[in-house]
Amino acid sequence: MQPYFMPYIGYFQLIKYSDIFIVYDNIKYTKKGWINRNRMLCQGHEKIFSIPLVKDSDSLEIRDRYISENYSRSKLLNQFHESYKKAPYYNFCTPLLEKIIDYKDDNLFNYILHSIKEISNHLGIESKIIKSSDVLIDHSLRSHEKVIALCKKMDGSDYINPIGGVDLYEKRVFNESNLNLHFLKSNSSIRYKQFNSNYIPWLSIIDMLMFTSPEEVDQILKEEYSLL
């Protein structure tokens, strides 16, 4: 998977279900994705928050991108404080948020990987998380060929992809390489109370942690998805 900054619950369902979760660091950074941005709840509406980056070549890989000196960690923390200070689990969640946002590494990949690991630890997820460049394969491979090479190198028998990849990969192609392909889909019925506002789904995992007890989050991680 690509690294995403404080992504939604489905990302962590995928990590929890996996024995080994490989995060791409040596693929091209894409502007329009969710690598360095996500959504929070603000006064009953969704609001984008993001990590500003140093202006650089669009051809660079994620591991070669850096965070702008204009990134104010304290300002982002304050945005979360103002948005969630009255949430029921604010005090429980804030130390995690501070650990993530205050992290001092300015390399984009390192910063996001740290956040993924911190949230996974917070959720009690014990899956092994590694970066793709540490796996000794031909990294010039693309698409399903690279995925298959990574799986084979790690002695994997099954590859699990988010449901969004259902149009990208064919089970037949993976079966030919003695791999089983699965797609994980988070249940659309996942809901929790967000103050008194209309429910806005699929916000950053931080939103769920602010409003939902650890026991409920654990249940959602374990049960609220289907594997296709």
Short mmCIF file of C-alpha atoms in Angstrom, two decimals, residues 41-219:
data_model
loop_
_atom_site.label_atom_id
_atom_site.label_comp_id
_atom_site.label_asym_id
_atom_site.label_seq_id
_atom_site.Cartn_x
_atom_site.Cartn_y
_atom_site.Cartn_z
CA LEU A 41 -14.65 16.93 11.36
CA CYS A 42 -14.90 20.69 11.90
CA GLN A 43 -18.12 22.36 13.10
CA GLY A 44 -20.27 19.65 11.59
CA HIS A 45 -18.50 19.59 8.23
CA GLU A 46 -15.52 17.76 6.77
CA LYS A 47 -12.27 19.70 6.55
CA ILE A 48 -9.06 18.80 4.73
CA PHE A 49 -5.82 18.87 6.73
CA SER A 50 -2.47 18.37 5.05
CA ILE A 51 1.31 18.32 5.33
CA PRO A 52 2.85 21.00 3.05
CA LEU A 53 5.82 19.81 1.04
CA VAL A 54 8.97 21.34 -0.35
CA LYS A 55 8.39 22.16 -4.03
CA ASP A 56 10.23 19.59 -6.09
CA SER A 57 10.14 17.46 -9.23
CA ASP A 58 6.94 15.50 -9.82
CA SER A 59 9.06 12.52 -10.82
CA LEU A 60 10.50 12.00 -7.33
CA GLU A 61 9.63 8.96 -5.26
CA ILE A 62 7.81 9.35 -1.95
CA ARG A 63 10.98 8.66 0.03
CA ASP A 64 12.67 11.62 -1.71
CA ARG A 65 10.03 14.19 -0.82
CA TYR A 66 10.43 16.49 2.18
CA ILE A 67 8.14 18.45 4.44
CA SER A 68 8.14 22.22 4.00
CA GLU A 69 9.66 24.40 6.68
CA ASN A 70 6.30 26.19 6.64
CA TYR A 71 4.63 23.15 8.20
CA SER A 72 3.46 24.28 11.63
CA ARG A 73 3.00 21.22 13.81
CA SER A 74 1.53 23.34 16.58
CA LYS A 75 -1.03 24.86 14.19
CA LEU A 76 -2.23 21.42 13.05
CA LEU A 77 -2.45 20.22 16.65
CA ASN A 78 -4.49 23.30 17.49
CA GLN A 79 -6.88 22.57 14.60
CA PHE A 80 -7.52 19.14 16.08
CA HIS A 81 -7.88 20.64 19.54
CA GLU A 82 -10.48 23.15 18.41
CA SER A 83 -12.39 20.53 16.43
CA TYR A 84 -12.41 17.75 19.03
CA LYS A 85 -11.85 19.24 22.49
CA LYS A 86 -15.42 18.31 23.50
CA ALA A 87 -15.27 14.80 22.03
CA PRO A 88 -15.72 12.01 24.63
CA TYR A 89 -12.30 10.40 24.06
CA TYR A 90 -10.31 13.57 23.41
CA ASN A 91 -8.05 13.15 26.46
CA PHE A 92 -7.40 9.51 25.60
CA CYS A 93 -6.57 10.26 21.96
CA THR A 94 -4.56 13.49 22.33
CA PRO A 95 -1.24 11.89 23.48
CA LEU A 96 -1.28 9.73 20.34
CA LEU A 97 -2.00 12.76 18.17
CA GLU A 98 0.85 14.72 19.74
CA LYS A 99 3.26 11.82 19.22
CA ILE A 100 2.35 11.70 15.55
CA ILE A 101 2.27 15.39 14.67
CA ASP A 102 5.24 16.46 16.81
CA TYR A 103 7.52 13.85 15.23
CA LYS A 104 10.63 15.75 14.11
CA ASP A 105 11.66 13.89 10.95
CA ASP A 106 11.13 16.09 7.86
CA ASN A 107 11.32 13.23 5.36
CA LEU A 108 7.75 12.70 4.15
CA PHE A 109 7.88 8.90 4.08
CA ASN A 110 9.54 8.57 7.49
CA TYR A 111 7.03 10.98 9.00
CA ILE A 112 4.02 9.09 7.63
CA LEU A 113 5.43 5.64 8.36
CA HIS A 114 5.95 6.72 11.96
CA SER A 115 2.29 7.77 12.17
CA ILE A 116 1.09 4.44 10.73
CA LYS A 117 3.15 2.50 13.28
CA GLU A 118 2.05 4.68 16.20
CA ILE A 119 -1.63 4.30 15.35
CA SER A 120 -1.20 0.55 14.82
CA ASN A 121 0.43 0.25 18.25
CA HIS A 122 -2.37 2.30 19.78
CA LEU A 123 -4.89 -0.10 18.24
CA GLY A 124 -3.03 -3.16 19.48
CA ILE A 125 -2.17 -4.32 15.96
CA GLU A 126 0.83 -6.67 15.95
CA SER A 127 1.27 -7.15 12.19
CA LYS A 128 4.79 -6.66 10.86
CA ILE A 129 5.11 -3.36 8.95
CA ILE A 130 8.02 -2.96 6.54
CA LYS A 131 8.96 -0.63 3.68
CA SER A 132 9.05 -1.89 0.12
CA SER A 133 12.65 -0.88 -0.64
CA ASP A 134 13.87 -3.27 2.07
CA VAL A 135 12.50 -6.23 0.07
CA LEU A 136 15.08 -7.48 -2.44
CA ILE A 137 13.18 -7.64 -5.72
CA ASP A 138 13.44 -5.93 -9.09
CA HIS A 139 11.90 -2.59 -8.15
CA SER A 140 11.55 -1.54 -11.77
CA LEU A 141 8.54 -3.88 -11.95
CA ARG A 142 5.12 -2.24 -12.07
CA SER A 143 1.51 -2.96 -11.11
CA HIS A 144 0.61 -6.61 -10.38
CA GLU A 145 4.09 -7.82 -11.35
CA LYS A 146 5.65 -5.83 -8.51
CA VAL A 147 2.96 -6.94 -6.06
CA ILE A 148 3.48 -10.59 -6.98
CA ALA A 149 7.27 -10.25 -6.68
CA LEU A 150 6.93 -8.73 -3.21
CA CYS A 151 4.54 -11.46 -2.08
CA LYS A 152 6.75 -14.25 -3.42
CA LYS A 153 9.87 -12.77 -1.83
CA MET A 154 8.08 -12.70 1.54
CA ASP A 155 6.91 -16.32 1.08
CA GLY A 156 3.33 -15.12 1.02
CA SER A 157 0.39 -17.30 0.02
CA ASP A 158 -2.29 -14.59 -0.09
CA TYR A 159 -2.39 -10.96 -1.14
CA ILE A 160 -5.09 -8.72 0.34
CA ASN A 161 -5.92 -5.43 -1.39
CA PRO A 162 -8.53 -2.79 -0.53
CA ILE A 163 -11.78 -3.07 -2.44
CA GLY A 164 -10.76 -0.09 -4.59
CA GLY A 165 -8.29 -2.33 -6.40
CA VAL A 166 -10.91 -4.73 -7.71
CA ASP A 167 -10.57 -3.25 -11.21
CA LEU A 168 -6.76 -3.31 -11.10
CA TYR A 169 -6.00 -6.92 -10.33
CA GLU A 170 -7.31 -10.27 -11.60
CA LYS A 171 -7.48 -13.35 -9.39
CA ARG A 172 -6.52 -15.53 -12.35
CA VAL A 173 -3.17 -13.72 -12.76
CA PHE A 174 -2.33 -14.19 -9.08
CA ASN A 175 -3.44 -17.84 -9.12
CA GLU A 176 -1.00 -18.48 -11.96
CA SER A 177 1.75 -17.40 -9.53
CA ASN A 178 0.33 -19.63 -6.77
CA LEU A 179 -1.10 -16.66 -4.88
CA ASN A 180 -4.64 -16.09 -3.67
CA LEU A 181 -5.99 -12.59 -4.27
CA HIS A 182 -8.54 -11.09 -1.87
CA PHE A 183 -10.24 -7.71 -1.55
CA LEU A 184 -11.10 -6.23 1.83
CA LYS A 185 -14.21 -4.05 2.00
CA SER A 186 -15.11 -2.07 5.11
CA ASN A 187 -18.78 -2.37 6.02
CA SER A 188 -20.84 0.61 4.90
CA SER A 189 -22.84 0.20 8.12
CA ILE A 190 -19.94 1.53 10.25
CA ARG A 191 -21.35 4.51 12.15
CA TYR A 192 -20.70 6.35 15.41
CA LYS A 193 -21.99 9.54 16.96
CA GLN A 194 -20.11 12.71 15.95
CA PHE A 195 -21.39 15.35 18.38
CA ASN A 196 -24.92 16.23 17.23
CA SER A 197 -24.05 16.66 13.55
CA ASN A 198 -25.06 14.49 10.62
CA TYR A 199 -22.73 11.53 10.34
CA ILE A 200 -19.82 11.99 7.89
CA PRO A 201 -18.23 8.62 6.99
CA TRP A 202 -14.65 7.64 6.22
CA LEU A 203 -12.88 10.52 7.94
CA SER A 204 -9.37 10.06 9.38
CA ILE A 205 -9.04 7.27 11.96
CA ILE A 206 -8.45 10.07 14.47
CA ASP A 207 -12.12 11.05 14.16
CA MET A 208 -13.23 7.54 15.11
CA LEU A 209 -10.79 7.43 18.03
CA MET A 210 -12.16 10.74 19.35
CA PHE A 211 -15.75 9.48 19.46
CA THR A 212 -15.51 5.73 19.96
CA SER A 213 -14.37 3.63 22.92
CA PRO A 214 -11.26 1.42 22.49
CA GLU A 215 -13.50 -1.65 22.82
CA GLU A 216 -15.79 -0.49 20.02
CA VAL A 217 -12.86 0.40 17.77
CA ASP A 218 -11.38 -3.06 18.36
CA GLN A 219 -14.67 -4.67 17.40
#
